Coordinates of C-alpha atoms and ligand atoms in Angstrom, one line a residue:
X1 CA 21.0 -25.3 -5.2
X2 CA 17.8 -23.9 -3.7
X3 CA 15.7 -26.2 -2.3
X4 CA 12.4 -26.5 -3.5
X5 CA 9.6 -24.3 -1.7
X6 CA 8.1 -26.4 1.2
X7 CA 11.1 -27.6 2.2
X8 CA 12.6 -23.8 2.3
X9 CA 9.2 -22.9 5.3
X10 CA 10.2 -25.6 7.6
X11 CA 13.2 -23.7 9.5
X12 CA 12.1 -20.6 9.9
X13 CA 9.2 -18.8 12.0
X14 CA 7.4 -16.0 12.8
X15 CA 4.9 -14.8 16.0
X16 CA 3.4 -12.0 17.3
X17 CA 5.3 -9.5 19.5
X18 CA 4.7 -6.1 21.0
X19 CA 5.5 -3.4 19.3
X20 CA 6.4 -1.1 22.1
X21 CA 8.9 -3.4 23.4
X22 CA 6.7 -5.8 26.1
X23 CA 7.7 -9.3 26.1
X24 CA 4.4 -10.3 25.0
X25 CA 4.6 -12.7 22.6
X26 CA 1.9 -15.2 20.9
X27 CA 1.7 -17.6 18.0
X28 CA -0.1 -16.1 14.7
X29 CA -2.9 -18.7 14.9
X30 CA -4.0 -16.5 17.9
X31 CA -7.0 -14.2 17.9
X32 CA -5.0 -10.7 19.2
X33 CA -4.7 -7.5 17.3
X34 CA -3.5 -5.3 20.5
X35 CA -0.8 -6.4 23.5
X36 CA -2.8 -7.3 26.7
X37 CA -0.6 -5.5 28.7
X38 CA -0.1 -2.3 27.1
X39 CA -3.0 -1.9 24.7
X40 CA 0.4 -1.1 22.3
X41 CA -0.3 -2.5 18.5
X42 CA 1.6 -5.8 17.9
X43 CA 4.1 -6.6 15.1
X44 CA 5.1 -9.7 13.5
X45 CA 8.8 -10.8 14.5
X46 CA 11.1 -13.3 12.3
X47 CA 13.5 -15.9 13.6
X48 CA 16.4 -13.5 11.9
X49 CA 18.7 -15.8 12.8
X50 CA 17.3 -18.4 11.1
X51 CA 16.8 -16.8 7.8
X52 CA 20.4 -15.2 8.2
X53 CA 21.6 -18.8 7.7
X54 CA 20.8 -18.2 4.5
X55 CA 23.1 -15.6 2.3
X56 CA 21.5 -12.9 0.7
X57 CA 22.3 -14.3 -3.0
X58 CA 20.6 -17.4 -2.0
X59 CA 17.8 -15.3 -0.9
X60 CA 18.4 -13.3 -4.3
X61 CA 18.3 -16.6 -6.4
X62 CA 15.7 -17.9 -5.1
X63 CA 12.9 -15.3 -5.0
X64 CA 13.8 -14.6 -8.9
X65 CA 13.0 -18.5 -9.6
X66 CA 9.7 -18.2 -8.3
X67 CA 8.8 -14.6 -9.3
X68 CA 5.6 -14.8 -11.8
X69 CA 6.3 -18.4 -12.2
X70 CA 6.7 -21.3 -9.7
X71 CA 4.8 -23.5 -8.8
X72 CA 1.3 -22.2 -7.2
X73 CA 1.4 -20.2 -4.9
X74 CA 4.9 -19.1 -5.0
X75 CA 4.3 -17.1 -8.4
X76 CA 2.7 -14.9 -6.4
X77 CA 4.3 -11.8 -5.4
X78 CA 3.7 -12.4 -1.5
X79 CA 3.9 -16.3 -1.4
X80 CA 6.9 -16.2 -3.7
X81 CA 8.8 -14.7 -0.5
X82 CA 6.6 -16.6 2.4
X83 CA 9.4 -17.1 4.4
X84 CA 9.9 -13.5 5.4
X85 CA 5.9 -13.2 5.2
X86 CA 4.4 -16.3 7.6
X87 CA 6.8 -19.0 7.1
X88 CA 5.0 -21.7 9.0
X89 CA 1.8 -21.3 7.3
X90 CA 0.4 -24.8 5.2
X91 CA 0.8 -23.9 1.7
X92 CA -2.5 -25.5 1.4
X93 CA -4.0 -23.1 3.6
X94 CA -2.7 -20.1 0.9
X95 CA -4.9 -18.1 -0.5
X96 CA -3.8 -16.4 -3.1
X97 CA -4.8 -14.2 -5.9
X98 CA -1.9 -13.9 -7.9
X99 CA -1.5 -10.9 -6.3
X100 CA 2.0 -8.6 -6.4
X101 CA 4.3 -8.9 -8.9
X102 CA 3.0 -5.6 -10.0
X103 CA 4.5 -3.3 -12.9
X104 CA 7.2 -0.5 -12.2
X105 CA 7.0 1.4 -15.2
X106 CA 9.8 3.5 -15.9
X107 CA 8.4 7.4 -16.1
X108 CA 11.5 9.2 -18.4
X109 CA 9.0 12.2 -20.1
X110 CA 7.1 13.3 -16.1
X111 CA 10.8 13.2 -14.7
X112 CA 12.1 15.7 -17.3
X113 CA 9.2 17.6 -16.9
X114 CA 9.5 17.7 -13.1
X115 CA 13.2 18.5 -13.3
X116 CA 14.5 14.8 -12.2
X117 CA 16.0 12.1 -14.3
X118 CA 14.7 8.5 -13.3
X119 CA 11.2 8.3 -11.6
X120 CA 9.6 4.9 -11.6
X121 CA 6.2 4.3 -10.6
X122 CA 5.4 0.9 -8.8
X123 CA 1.9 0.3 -9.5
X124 CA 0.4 -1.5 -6.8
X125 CA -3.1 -1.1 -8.4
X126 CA -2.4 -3.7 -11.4
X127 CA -3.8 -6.8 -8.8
X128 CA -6.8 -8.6 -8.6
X129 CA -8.6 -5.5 -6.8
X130 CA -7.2 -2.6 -8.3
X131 CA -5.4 -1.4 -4.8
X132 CA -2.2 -2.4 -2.9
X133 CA -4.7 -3.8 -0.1
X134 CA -4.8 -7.4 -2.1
X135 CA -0.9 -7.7 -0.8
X136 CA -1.8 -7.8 3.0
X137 CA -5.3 -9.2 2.5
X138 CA -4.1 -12.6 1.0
X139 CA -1.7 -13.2 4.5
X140 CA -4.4 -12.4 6.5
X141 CA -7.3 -13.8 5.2
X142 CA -4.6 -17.0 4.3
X143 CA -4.2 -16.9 8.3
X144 CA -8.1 -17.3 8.7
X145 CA -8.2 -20.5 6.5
X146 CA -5.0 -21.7 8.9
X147 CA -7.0 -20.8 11.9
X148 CA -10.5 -22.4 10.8
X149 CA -8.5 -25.3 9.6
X150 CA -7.6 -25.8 13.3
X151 CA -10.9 -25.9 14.9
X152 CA -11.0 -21.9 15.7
X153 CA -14.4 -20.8 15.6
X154 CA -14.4 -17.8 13.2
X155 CA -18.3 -16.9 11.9
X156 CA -16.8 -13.8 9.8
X157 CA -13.9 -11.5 9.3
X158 CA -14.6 -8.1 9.2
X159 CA -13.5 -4.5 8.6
X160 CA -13.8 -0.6 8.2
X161 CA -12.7 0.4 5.1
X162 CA -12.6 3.8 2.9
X163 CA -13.3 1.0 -0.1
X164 CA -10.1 -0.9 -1.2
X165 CA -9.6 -2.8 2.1
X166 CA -13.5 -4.0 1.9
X167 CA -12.8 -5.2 -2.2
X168 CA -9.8 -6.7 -0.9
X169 CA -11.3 -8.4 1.8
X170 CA -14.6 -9.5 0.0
X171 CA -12.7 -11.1 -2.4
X172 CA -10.2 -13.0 -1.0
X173 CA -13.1 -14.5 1.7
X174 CA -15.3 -15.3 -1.6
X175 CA -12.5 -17.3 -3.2
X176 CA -12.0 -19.6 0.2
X177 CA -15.9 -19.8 1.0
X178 CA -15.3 -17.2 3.9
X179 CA -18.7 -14.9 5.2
X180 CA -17.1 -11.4 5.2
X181 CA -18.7 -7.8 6.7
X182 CA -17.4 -4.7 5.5
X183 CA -18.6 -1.2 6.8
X184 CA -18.2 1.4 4.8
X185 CA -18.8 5.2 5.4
X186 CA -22.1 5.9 3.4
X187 CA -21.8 8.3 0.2
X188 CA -17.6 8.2 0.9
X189 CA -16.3 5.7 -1.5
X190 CA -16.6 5.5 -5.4
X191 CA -19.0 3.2 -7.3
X192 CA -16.8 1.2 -8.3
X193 CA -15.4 0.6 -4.6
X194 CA -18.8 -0.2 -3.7
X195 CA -19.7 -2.5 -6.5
X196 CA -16.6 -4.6 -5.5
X197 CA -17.6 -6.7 -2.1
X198 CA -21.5 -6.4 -2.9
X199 CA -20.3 -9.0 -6.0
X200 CA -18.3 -10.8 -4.0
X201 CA -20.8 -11.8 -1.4
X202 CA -20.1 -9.8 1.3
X203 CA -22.7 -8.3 3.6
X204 CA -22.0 -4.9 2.9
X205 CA -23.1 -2.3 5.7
X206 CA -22.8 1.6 4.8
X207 CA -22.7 3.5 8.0
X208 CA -24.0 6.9 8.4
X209 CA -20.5 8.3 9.3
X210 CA -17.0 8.9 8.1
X211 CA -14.2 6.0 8.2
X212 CA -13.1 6.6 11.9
X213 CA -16.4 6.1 12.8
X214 CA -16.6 3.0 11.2
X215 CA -13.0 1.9 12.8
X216 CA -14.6 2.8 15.8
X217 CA -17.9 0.1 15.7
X218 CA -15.1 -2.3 14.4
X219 CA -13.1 -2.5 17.1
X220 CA -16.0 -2.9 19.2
X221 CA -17.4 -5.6 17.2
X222 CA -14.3 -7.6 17.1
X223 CA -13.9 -8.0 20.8
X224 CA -16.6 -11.0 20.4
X225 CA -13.7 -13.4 19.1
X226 CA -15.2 -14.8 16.6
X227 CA -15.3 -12.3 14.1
X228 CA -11.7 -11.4 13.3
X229 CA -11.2 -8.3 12.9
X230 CA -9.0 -7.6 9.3
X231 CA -7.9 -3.8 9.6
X232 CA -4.6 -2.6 9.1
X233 CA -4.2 -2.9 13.2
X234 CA -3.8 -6.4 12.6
X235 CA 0.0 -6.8 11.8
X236 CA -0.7 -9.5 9.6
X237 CA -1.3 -7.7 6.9
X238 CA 1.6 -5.4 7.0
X239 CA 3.6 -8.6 6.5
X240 CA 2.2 -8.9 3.3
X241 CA 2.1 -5.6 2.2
X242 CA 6.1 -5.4 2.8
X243 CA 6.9 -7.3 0.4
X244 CA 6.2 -4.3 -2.3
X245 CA 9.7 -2.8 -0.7
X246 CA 11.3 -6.4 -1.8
X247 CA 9.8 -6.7 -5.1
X248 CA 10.5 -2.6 -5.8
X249 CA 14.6 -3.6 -5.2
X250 CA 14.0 -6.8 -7.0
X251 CA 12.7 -5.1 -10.1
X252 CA 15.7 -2.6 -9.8
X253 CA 18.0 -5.5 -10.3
X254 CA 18.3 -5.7 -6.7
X255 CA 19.4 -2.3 -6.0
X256 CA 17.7 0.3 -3.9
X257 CA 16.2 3.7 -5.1
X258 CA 17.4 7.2 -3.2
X259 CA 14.1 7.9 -2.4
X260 CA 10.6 5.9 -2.3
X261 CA 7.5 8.4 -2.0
X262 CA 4.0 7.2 -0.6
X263 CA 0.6 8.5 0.3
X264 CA -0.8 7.4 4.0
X265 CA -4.0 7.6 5.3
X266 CA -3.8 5.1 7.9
X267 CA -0.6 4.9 7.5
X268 CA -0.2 1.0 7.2
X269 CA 1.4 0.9 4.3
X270 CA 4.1 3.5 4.6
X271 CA 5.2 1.3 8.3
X272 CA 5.1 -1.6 5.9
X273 CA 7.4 -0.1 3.0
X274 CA 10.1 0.8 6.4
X275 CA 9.7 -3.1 7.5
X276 CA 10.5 -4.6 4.0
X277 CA 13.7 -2.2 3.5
X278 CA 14.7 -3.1 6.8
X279 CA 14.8 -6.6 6.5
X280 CA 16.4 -6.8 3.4
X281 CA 19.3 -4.7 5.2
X282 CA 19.1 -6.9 8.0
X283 CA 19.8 -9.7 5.9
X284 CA 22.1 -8.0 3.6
X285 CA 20.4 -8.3 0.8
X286 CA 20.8 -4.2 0.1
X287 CA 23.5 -2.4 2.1
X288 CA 21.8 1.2 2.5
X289 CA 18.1 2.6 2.7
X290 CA 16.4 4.8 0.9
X291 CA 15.1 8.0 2.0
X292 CA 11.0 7.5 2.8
X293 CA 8.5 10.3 1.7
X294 CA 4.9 9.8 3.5
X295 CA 2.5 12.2 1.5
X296 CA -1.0 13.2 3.1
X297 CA -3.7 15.1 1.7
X298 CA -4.2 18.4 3.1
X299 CA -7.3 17.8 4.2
X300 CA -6.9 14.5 6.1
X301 CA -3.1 15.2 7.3
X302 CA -2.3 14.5 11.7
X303 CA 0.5 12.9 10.9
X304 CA 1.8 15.5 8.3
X305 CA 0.6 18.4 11.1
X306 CA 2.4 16.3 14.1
X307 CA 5.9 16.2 12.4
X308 CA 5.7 19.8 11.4
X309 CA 4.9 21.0 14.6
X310 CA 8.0 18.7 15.7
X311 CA 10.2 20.8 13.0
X312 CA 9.7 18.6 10.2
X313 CA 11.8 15.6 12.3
X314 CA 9.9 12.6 12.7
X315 CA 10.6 10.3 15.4
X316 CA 9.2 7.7 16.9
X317 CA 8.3 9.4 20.2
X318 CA 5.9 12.3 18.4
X319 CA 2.5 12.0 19.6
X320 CA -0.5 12.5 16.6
X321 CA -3.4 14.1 17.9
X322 CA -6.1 13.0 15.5
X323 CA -7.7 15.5 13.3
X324 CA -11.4 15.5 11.8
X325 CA -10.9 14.4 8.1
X326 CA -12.3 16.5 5.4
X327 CA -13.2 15.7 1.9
X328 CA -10.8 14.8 -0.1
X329 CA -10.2 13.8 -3.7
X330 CA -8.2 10.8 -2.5
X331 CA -10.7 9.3 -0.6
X332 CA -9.0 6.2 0.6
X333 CA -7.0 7.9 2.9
X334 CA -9.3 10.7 4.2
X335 CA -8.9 9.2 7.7
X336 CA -8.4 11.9 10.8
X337 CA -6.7 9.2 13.8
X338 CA -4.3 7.3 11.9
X339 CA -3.8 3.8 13.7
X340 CA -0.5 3.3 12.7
X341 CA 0.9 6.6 13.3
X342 CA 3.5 5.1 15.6
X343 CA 5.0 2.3 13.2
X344 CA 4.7 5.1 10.7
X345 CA 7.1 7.3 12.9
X346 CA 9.3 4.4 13.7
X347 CA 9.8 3.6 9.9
X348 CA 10.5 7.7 9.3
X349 CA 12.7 7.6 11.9
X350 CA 14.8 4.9 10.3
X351 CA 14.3 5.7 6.5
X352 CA 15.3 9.7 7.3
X353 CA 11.8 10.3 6.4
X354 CA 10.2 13.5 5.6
X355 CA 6.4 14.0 5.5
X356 CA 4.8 16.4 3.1
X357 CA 1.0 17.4 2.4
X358 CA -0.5 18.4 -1.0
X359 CA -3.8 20.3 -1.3
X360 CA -6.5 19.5 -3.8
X361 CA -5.6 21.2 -7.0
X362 CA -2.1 19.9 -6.6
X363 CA -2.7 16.2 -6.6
X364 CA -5.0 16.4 -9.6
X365 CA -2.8 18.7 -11.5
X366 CA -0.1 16.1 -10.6
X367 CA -2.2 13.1 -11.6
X368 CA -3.3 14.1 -14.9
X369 CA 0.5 15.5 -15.3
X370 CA 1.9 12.3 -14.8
X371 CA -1.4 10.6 -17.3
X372 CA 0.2 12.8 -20.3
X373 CA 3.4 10.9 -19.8
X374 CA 1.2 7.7 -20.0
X375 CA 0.0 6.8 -16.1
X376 CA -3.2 7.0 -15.4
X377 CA -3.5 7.9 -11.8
X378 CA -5.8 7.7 -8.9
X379 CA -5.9 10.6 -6.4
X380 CA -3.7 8.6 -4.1
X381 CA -0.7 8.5 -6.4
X382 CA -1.4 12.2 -7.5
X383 CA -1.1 13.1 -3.3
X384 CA 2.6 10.9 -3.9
X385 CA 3.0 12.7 -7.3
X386 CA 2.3 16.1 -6.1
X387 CA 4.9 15.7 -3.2
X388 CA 7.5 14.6 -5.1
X389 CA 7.0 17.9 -7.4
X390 CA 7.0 20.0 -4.4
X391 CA 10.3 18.1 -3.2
X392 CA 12.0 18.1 -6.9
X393 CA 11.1 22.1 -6.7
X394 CA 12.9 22.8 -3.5
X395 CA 15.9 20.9 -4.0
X396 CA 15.2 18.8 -1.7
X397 CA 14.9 15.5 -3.9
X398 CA 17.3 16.3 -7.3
X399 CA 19.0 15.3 -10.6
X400 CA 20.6 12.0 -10.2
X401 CA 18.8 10.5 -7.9
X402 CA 16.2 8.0 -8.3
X403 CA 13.2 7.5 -7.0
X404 CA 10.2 5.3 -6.8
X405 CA 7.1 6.3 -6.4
X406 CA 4.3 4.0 -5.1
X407 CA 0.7 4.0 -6.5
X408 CA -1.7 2.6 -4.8
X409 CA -4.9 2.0 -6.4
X410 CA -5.9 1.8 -10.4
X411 CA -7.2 4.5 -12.0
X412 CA -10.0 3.0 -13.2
X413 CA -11.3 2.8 -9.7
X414 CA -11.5 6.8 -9.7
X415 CA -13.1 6.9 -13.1
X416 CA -15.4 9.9 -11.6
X417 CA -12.4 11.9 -10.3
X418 CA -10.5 11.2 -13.8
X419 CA -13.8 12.5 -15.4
X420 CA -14.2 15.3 -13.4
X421 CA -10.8 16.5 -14.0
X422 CA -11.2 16.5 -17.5
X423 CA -14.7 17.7 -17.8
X424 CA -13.9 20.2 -15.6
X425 CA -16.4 19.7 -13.0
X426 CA -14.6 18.9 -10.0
X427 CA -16.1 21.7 -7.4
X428 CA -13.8 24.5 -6.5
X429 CA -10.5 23.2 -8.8
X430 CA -9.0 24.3 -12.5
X431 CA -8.8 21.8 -14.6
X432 CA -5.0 23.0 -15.9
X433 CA -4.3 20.3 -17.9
X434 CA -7.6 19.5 -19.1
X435 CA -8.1 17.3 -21.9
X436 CA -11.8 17.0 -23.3
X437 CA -13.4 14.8 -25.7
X438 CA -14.1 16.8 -28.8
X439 CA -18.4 16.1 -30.3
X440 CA -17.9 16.1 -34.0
X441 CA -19.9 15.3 -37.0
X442 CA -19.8 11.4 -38.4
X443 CA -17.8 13.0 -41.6
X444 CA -14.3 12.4 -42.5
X445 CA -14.4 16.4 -43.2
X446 CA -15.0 17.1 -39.7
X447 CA -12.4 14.5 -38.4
X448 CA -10.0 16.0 -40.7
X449 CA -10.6 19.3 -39.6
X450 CA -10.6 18.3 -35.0
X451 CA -7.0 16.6 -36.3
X452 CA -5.8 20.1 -37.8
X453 CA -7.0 22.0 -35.3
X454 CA -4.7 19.6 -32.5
X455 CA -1.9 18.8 -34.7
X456 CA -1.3 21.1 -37.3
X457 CA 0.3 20.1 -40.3
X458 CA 4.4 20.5 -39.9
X459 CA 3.7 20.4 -36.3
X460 CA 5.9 17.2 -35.9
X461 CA 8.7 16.4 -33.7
Ligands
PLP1 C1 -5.6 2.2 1.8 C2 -5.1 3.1 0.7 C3 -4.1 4.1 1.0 C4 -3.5 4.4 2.3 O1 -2.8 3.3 2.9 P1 -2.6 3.3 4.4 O2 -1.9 2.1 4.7 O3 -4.0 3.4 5.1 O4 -1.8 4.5 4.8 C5 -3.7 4.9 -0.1 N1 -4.2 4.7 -1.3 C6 -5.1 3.8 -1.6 C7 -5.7 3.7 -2.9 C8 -5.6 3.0 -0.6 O5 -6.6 2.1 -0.8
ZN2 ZN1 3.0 -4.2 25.2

């Protein structure tokens, strides 16, 4: 039988390594985000062996007892699977949301459209903040209450942020009593982005400069070690955010999708995604990977501009010059020096990626394309979306297979982008699939008369 969920963390481990093959090592309760002696960014390695002692079906049985249920934390879509996340973390030192366990809703009427038969959507943006960011912030900021609870002196955690990572942040800090700073790039994120850490206490600092910038004072800022610095550099929350690949296969029934398709900006999340799948494989809970698909936006796109100029092969040696970001719809990831281009690379490289771009018309045409089969996407998902049109078109991605795409943020977030699409006020773009209120007069006449005019009489299906 499984055993119950503290007793399951004691055997296993996990500890800072670097990435680029050092043999620097350090515990997870240290303050280090790069390795001393190669400035190379740091991953988080498992005891393997250890958690191969356990078979796969255990694994299996025992992750689908605790999904949306056990006891707290473990309903959580992270904690639920701590011991591939930080297994020797207090569960009294959790702090947890209830984040993950997100919805993958089945898309059947966008995959017909789009030429393809099964098209899921894992939506990542149904979580306490509206963004996929809530899935690495509760391991990190988790790690702060495990590192304050043993004397470390840590007077604030801190980050640079294009919006979700700052909601993320301010909120899981608020709920543990935690002073957070968030620097954001003035007039770059949406209201509602904004709104989100000012509510939650944090001190909120809009900089006069674009989202590198911001990384840039960061970093500085987090060389005094006690503020701890909580971007995506820090591995710690690419832990968490791998456990969207697990719960993706889990939702499938524990089987793995041809293809998984997801936007990067910093490109955190797409190295994350790689990590899960290869886990699961390492422990045999699947037996084969999918094929990855990293979508950029046009406008902000080194890494998409680096594996082209390669001949479309990304590999884990391809240097990313960065690029200055322009504006984009998808704001979140209008970032122009990636700083996890190379964990990126390494998780193409092992998923047979392929990295596509999609300009500003297509992503909104492909979010409100995907909305009329009932989604309602932010401009991330519609970078993801467009790109997997694009693929569908050329063949590349076809009929029978099955693919999942990731959304990252709710829509609700973008409610100005959503507006603007269907107003038809977004600067320089056709609002194809436009769908505008309709002013009509408080009679039943007139209502009558809009409902004719849409659906005419006979019309139906
Ligand atoms: C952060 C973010 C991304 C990009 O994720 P990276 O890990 O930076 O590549 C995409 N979409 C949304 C909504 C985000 O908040
Ligand atoms: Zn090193």
């Amino acid at each position: 039988m499984t055993p119950p969920p503290d007793a399951a963390a004691a055997p296993f481990s996990a500890w800072y390594r670097c990435a680029e093959g050092c043999d620097f090592r350090a515990e997870l309760t240290e303050v280090v985000y790069r390795c001393p002696r190669c400035q190379g960014l740091l991953e988080v390695e498992h005891d393997v062996a250890a958690l191969r002692r356990r078979g796969p079906e255990e694994w299996k049985a025992l992750f689908d007892q605790r999904y949306r249920r056990a006891p707290w934390p473990f309903g959580s879509g992270v904690w639920g699977k701590k011991e591939w996340v930080y297994p020797q973390l207090a569960a009294a030192n959790v702090v947890s949301m209830a984040e993950g366990a997100s919805p993958l809703l089945r898309l059947d009427g966008y995959a017909r459209e789009i030429g393809l038969d099964e098209v899921w959507l894992k939506e990542c943006g149904v979580t306490h903040t509206g963004s996929f960011k809530d899935l690495g912030m509760t391991v990190l900021v988790s790690a702060v209450k495990e590192m304050r609870a043993r004397g470390r002196a840590i007077r604030a955690v801190a980050c640079a942020s294009t919006g979700d990572t700052s909601a993320a942040l301010a909120a899981y800090c608020a709920a543990d009593g935690i002073p957070s700073v968030v620097l954001l790039p003035r007039g770059k994120v949406t209201v509602a982005q904004l709104v989100q850490p000012i509510a939650n206490g944090a001190l909120v600092l809009e900089l006069d400069t674009d989202f590198d910038g911001c990384m840039r004072v960061v970093q500085e800022l987090s060389r005094t070690p006690d503020i701890y610095l909580a971007n995506s550099m820090n591995s710690l929350r690419i832990e968490g955010q791998k456990t969207l690949s697990v719960e993706l296969v889990q939702q499938l029934d524990w089987t793995v999708p041809d293809w998984v398709v997801i936007p990067g900006g910093n490109l955190g999340n797409a190295s994350a995604v790689g990590r899960g799948f290869l886990l699961m494989r390492e422990l045999g809970v699947i037996d084969r990977l999918p094929r990855l698909v990293v979508a950029q936006a046009e406008q902000a796109n080194p890494l998409y501009r680096a594996v082209a100029a390669a001949g479309g092969r990304p590999s884990a040696s391809l240097e990313v010059p960065p690029v200055t970001a322009r504006k984009t719809l998808a704001s979140a990831i209008q970032i122009g020096a990636p700083v996890s281009s190379r964990r990126a690379l390494r998780a193409l490289e092992a998923l047979d990626g392929i990295v596509e771009q999609a300009g500003e018309q297509e992503l909104a045409d492909a979010a409100a394309r995907a909305d009329r089969h009932g989604a309602f996407s932010c401009p991330h998902t519609g970078v993801a979306l467009a790109v997997l049109e694009k693929l569908a078109a050329r063949g590349t991605i076809r009929r029978g297979e099955r693919v999942a795409v990731i959304s990252t943020a709710h829509g609700l977030k973008f409610s100005d982008f959503k507006v603007g699409y269907h107003e038809g006020t977004l600067p320089g773009l056709s609002s194809r699939l436009r769908n505008p209120s309709v002013p009509v007069a408080a009679t039943l006449g007139a209502v009558q008369d809009a409902i004719a005019r849409r659906f005419p009489a006979g019309g139906a299906r």
